Coordinates of C-alpha atoms in Angstrom, one line a residue:
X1 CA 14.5 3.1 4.6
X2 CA 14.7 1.0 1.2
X3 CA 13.0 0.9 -2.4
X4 CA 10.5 -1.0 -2.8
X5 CA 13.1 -3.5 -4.6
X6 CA 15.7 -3.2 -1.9
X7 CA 16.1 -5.6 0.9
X8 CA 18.0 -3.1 3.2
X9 CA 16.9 -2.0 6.3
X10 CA 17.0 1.7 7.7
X11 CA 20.1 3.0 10.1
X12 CA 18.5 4.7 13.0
X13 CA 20.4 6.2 15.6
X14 CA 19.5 3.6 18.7
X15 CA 21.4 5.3 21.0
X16 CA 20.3 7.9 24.0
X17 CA 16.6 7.9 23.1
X18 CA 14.7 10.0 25.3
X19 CA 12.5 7.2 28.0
X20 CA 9.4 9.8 27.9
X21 CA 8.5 8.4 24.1
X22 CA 8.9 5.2 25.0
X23 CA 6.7 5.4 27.6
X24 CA 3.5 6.4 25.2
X25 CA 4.3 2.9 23.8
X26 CA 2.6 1.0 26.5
X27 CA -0.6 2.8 26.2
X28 CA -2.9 0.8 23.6
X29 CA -4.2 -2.2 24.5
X30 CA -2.3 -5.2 22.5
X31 CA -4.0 -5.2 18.9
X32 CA -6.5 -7.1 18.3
X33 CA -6.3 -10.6 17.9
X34 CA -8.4 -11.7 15.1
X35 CA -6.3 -12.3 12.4
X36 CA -3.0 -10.1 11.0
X37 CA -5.4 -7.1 9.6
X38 CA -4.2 -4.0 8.4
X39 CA -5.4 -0.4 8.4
X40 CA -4.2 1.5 5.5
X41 CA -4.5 5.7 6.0
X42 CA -4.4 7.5 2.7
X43 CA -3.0 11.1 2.4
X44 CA -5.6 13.9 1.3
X45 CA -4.2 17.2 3.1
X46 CA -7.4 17.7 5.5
X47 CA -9.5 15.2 4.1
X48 CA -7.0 13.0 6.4
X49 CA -8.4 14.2 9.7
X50 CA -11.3 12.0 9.1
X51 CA -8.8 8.9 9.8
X52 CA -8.8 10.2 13.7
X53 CA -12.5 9.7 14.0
X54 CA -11.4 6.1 12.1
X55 CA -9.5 5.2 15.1
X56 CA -11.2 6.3 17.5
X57 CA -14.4 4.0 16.3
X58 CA -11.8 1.1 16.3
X59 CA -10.8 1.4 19.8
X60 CA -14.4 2.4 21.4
X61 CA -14.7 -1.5 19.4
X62 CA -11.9 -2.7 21.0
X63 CA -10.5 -3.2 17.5
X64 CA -6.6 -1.9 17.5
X65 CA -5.5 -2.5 14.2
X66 CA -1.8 -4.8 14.7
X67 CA -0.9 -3.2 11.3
X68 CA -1.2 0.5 10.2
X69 CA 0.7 1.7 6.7
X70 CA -0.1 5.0 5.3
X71 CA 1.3 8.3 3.4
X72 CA 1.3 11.9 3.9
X73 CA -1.7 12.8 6.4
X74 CA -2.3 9.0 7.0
X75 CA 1.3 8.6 8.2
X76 CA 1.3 11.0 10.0
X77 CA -2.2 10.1 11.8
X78 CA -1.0 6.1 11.8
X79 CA 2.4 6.8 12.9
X80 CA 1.6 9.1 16.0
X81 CA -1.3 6.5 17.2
X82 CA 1.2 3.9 16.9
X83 CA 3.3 5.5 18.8
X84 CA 1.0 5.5 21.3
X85 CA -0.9 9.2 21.1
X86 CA -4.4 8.8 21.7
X87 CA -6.7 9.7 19.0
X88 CA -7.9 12.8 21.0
X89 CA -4.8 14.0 21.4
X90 CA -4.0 13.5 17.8
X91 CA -7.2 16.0 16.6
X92 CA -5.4 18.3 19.6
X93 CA -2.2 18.4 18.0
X94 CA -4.7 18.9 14.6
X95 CA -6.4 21.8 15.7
X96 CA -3.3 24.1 15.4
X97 CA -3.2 23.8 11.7
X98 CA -6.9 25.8 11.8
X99 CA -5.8 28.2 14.1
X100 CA -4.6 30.9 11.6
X101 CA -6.9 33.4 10.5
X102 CA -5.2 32.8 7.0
X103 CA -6.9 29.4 7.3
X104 CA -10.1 31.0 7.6
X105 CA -10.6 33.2 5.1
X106 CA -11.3 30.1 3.2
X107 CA -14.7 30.5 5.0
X108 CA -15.1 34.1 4.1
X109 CA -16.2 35.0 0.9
X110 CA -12.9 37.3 -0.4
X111 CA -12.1 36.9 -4.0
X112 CA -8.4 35.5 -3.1
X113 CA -7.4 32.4 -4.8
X114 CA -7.3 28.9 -3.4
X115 CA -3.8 28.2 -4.1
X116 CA -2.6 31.2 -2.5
X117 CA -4.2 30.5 0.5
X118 CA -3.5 27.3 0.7
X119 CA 0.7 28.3 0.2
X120 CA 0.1 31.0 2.8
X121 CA -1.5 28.7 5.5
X122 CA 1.6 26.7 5.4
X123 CA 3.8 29.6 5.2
X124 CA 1.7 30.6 8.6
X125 CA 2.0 27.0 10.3
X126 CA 5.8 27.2 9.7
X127 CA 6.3 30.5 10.8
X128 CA 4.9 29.1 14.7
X129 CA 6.8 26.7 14.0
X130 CA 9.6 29.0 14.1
X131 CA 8.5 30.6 17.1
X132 CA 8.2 27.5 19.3
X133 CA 11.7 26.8 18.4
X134 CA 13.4 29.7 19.1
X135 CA 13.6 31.1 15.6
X136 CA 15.9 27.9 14.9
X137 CA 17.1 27.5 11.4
X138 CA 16.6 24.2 10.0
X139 CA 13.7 22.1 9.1
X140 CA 11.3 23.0 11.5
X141 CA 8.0 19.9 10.3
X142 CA 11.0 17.4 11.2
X143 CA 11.8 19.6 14.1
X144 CA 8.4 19.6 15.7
X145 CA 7.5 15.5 14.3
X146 CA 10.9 15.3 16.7
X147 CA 9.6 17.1 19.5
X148 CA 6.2 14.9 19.5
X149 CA 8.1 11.5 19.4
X150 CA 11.9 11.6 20.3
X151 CA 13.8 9.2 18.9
X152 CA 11.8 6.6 18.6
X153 CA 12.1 4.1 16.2
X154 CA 9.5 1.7 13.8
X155 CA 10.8 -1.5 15.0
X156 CA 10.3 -0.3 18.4
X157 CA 6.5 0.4 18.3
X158 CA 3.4 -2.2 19.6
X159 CA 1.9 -1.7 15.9
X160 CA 3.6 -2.8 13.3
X161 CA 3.6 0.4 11.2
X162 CA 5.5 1.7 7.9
X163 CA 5.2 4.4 5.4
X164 CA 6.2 5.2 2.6
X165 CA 7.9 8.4 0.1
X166 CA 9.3 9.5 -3.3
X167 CA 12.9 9.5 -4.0
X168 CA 13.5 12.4 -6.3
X169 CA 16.6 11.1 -7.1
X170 CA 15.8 7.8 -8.3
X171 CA 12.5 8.2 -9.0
X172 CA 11.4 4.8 -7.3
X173 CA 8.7 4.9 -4.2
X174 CA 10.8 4.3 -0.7
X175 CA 9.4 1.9 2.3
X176 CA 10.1 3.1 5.7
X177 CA 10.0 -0.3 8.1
X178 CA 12.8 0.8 10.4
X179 CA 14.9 3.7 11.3
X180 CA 13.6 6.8 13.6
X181 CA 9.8 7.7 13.2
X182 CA 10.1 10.8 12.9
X183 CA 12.3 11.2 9.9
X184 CA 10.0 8.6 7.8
X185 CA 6.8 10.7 8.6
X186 CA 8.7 14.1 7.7
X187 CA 9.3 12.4 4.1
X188 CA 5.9 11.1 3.4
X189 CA 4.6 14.2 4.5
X190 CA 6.7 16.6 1.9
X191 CA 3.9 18.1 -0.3
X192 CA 5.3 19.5 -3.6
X193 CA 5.9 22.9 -3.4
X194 CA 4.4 23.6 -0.1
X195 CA 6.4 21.2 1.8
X196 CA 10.1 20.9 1.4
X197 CA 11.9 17.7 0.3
X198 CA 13.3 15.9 3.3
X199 CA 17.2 15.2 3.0
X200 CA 18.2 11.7 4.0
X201 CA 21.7 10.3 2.8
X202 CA 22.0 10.7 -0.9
X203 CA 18.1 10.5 -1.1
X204 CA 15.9 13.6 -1.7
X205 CA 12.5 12.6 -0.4
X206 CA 8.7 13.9 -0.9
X207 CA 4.8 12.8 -0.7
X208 CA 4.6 8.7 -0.9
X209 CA 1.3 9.6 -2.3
X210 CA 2.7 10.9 -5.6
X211 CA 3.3 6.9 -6.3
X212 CA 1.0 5.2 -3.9
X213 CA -1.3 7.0 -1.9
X214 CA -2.7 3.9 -0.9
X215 CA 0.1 1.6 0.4
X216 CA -1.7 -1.6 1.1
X217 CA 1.7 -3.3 -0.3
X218 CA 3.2 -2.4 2.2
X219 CA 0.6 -3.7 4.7
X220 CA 0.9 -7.0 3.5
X221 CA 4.8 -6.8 3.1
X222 CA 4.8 -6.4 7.1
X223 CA 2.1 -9.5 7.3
X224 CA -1.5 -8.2 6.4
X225 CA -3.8 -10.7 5.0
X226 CA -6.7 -8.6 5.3
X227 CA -6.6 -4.7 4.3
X228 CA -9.1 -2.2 5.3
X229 CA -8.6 1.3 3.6
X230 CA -10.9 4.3 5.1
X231 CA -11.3 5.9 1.7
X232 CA -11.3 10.0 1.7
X233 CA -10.2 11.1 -1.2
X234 CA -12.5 13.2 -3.6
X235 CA -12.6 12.0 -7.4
X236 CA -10.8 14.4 -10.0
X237 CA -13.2 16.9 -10.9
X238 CA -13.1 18.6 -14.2
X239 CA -10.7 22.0 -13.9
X240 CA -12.7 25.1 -15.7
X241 CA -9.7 26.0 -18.4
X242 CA -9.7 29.8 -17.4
X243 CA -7.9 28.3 -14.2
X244 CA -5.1 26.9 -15.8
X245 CA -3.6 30.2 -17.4
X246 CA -0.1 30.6 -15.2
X247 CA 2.2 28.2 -13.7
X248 CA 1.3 27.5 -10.3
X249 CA -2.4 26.3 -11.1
X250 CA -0.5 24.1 -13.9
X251 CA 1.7 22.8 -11.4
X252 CA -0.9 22.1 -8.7
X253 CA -3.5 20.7 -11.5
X254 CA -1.1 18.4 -12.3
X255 CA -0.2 17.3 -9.1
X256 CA -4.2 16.8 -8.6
X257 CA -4.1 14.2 -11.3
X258 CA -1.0 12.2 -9.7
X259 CA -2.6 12.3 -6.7
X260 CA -5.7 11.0 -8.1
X261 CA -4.6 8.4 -10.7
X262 CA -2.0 6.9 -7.6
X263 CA -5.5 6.8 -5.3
X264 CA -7.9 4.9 -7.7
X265 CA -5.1 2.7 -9.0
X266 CA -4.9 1.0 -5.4
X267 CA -7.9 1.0 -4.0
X268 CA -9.4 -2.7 -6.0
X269 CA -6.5 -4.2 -4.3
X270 CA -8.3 -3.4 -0.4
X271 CA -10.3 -5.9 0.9
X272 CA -12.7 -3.7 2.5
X273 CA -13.2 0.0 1.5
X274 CA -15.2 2.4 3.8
X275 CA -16.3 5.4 2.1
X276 CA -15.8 8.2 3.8
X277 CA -14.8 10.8 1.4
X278 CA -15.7 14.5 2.9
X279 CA -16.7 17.5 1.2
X280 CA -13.3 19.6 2.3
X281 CA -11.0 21.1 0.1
X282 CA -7.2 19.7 0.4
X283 CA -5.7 22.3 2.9
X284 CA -9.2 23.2 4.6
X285 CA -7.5 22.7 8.4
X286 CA -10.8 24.6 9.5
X287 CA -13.0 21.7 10.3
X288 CA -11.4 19.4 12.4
X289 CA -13.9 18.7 14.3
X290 CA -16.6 17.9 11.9
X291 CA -13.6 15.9 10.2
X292 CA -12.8 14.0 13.3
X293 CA -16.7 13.5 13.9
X294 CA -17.7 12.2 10.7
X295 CA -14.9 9.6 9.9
X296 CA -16.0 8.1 13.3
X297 CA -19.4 8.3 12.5
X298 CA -18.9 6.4 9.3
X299 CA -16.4 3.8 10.9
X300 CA -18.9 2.8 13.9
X301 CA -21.4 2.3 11.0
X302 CA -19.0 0.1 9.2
X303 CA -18.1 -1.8 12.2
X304 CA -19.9 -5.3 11.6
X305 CA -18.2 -5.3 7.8
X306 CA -15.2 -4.6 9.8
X307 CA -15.5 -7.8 12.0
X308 CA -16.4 -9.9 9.4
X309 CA -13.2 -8.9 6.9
X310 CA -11.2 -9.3 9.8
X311 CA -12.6 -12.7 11.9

């Protein structure tokens, strides 16, 4: 882990790392050859899904991207496929978040607020969470992220991959390059208020998207000379005022607008965009499918541009 400033690298444990994560490593043909390109996987709750169906359309190309950077969802996404999960088996691990009913009574048509089904479905995720571990006390995101890939650490993996977070404490956006996978995804994942802060060293860690939800910096940093960003985040809509009259809209609104000035900010500095954007709400786990479907969909369309950015 380091600031964006710092030159230091992370201290993972590289001791006694379980051999069955290691073993995913080898699964992915070598990245593709034509030039040191990078994929860069934005966060956007749900709307992230759609990088899956990305990946998948690179690899039915025979296009493994040899660098992957992202935030929030996107990490998560780009750090288990360069680990060496399988885009299918990605969407499977996806498909749990849209298993609670809480999730869908997004699709019914109760008067119950967005927010507080969007705080409940995580309350619900957690609470299986929970379950699978034995009604463990702890952090139970870094617990499971732990159970999906050991020990493994960035430097070990066939991609080049890094992510990034927010250190509450210094305020400064942290690059993950090193160290054990596992706790770099739990921090870029942290989603204000519905997420804890992870707790690494003196450091107090949460969404990397709240800076940069867009990290083609870090791309190049690791080598990219070409950056390719499979866009799917929704422009800032205009927020009826009526909605804004307690504290956790406020709070949410104004995450919205982080979220959204760190997205646009970036996204000149890509050198190919491909406009994905799907009409799902943040926390909408419902649809992975259609997600999954039409960010491949897209990709496969986009495929020539691809090539050409990247020959």
């Amino acid at each position: 882990m380091r600031t964006k400033s710092s030159q230091q690298p992370d201290q993972g444990q590289r001791r006694g790392r379980p051999s069955v994560e290691k073993s995913r490593l080898g699964r992915l043909r070598r990245p593709s050859s034509a030039g040191q390109w990078g994929l860069v996987l934005m966060g956007g709750g749900a709307r992230g899904l759609a990088h899956i169906g990305v990946l998948k359309a690179l690899l039915e190309n025979d296009l493994t991207p040899p660098i992957i950077t992202g935030t929030s969802m996107g990490a998560i996404v780009g750090g288990l496929f360069s680990a060496g999960y399988l885009p299918a088996e990605i969407e499977a691990i996806a498909q749990e978040l849209g298993s609670s009913e809480l999730a869908r009574l997004r699709q019914s048509k109760l008067p119950i607020p967005d927010k507080l089904v969007d705080y409940f479905i995580f309350e619900s995720y957690q609470k299986k969470l929970f379950k699978r571990f034995g009604q463990e006390k702890g952090d139970v995101l870094e617990k499971s992220l732990r159970h999906l890939l050991g020990d493994v650490c960035l430097e070990d993996l066939t991609i080049r991959f890094g992510c990034n977070a927010v250190d509450l404490v210094s305020g400064r956006q942290v690059w993950f390059t090193s160290g054990p996978l596992y706790r770099a995804l739990r921090a870029s994942a942290a989603y204000p208020l519905l997420i804890e802060p992870a707790r690494w060293e003196r450091s107090f860690l949460v969404d990397g998207g709240l800076l940069n939800n867009v990290p083609i910096d870090l791309a190049r940093e690791l080598g990219a000379t070409k950056v390719i960003v499979p866009d799917v985040h929704r422009p800032l809509r205009r927020l009826p005022r009526a909605k804004l009259k307690s504290n956790l809209p406020l709070v949410f609104r104004l995450i919205q607008i982080v979220l959204a000035d760190s997205t646009e900010s970036q996204l000149p500095a890509a050198d190919l965009l491909i406009q994905i954007n799907p009409s799902v709400d943040t926390f909408d786990f419902t649809r992975t499918k259609y997600l999954v479907n039409f960010g491949q969909k897209v990709t496969q369309s986009s495929i020539k541009a691809i090539r050409k950015i990247i020959s």
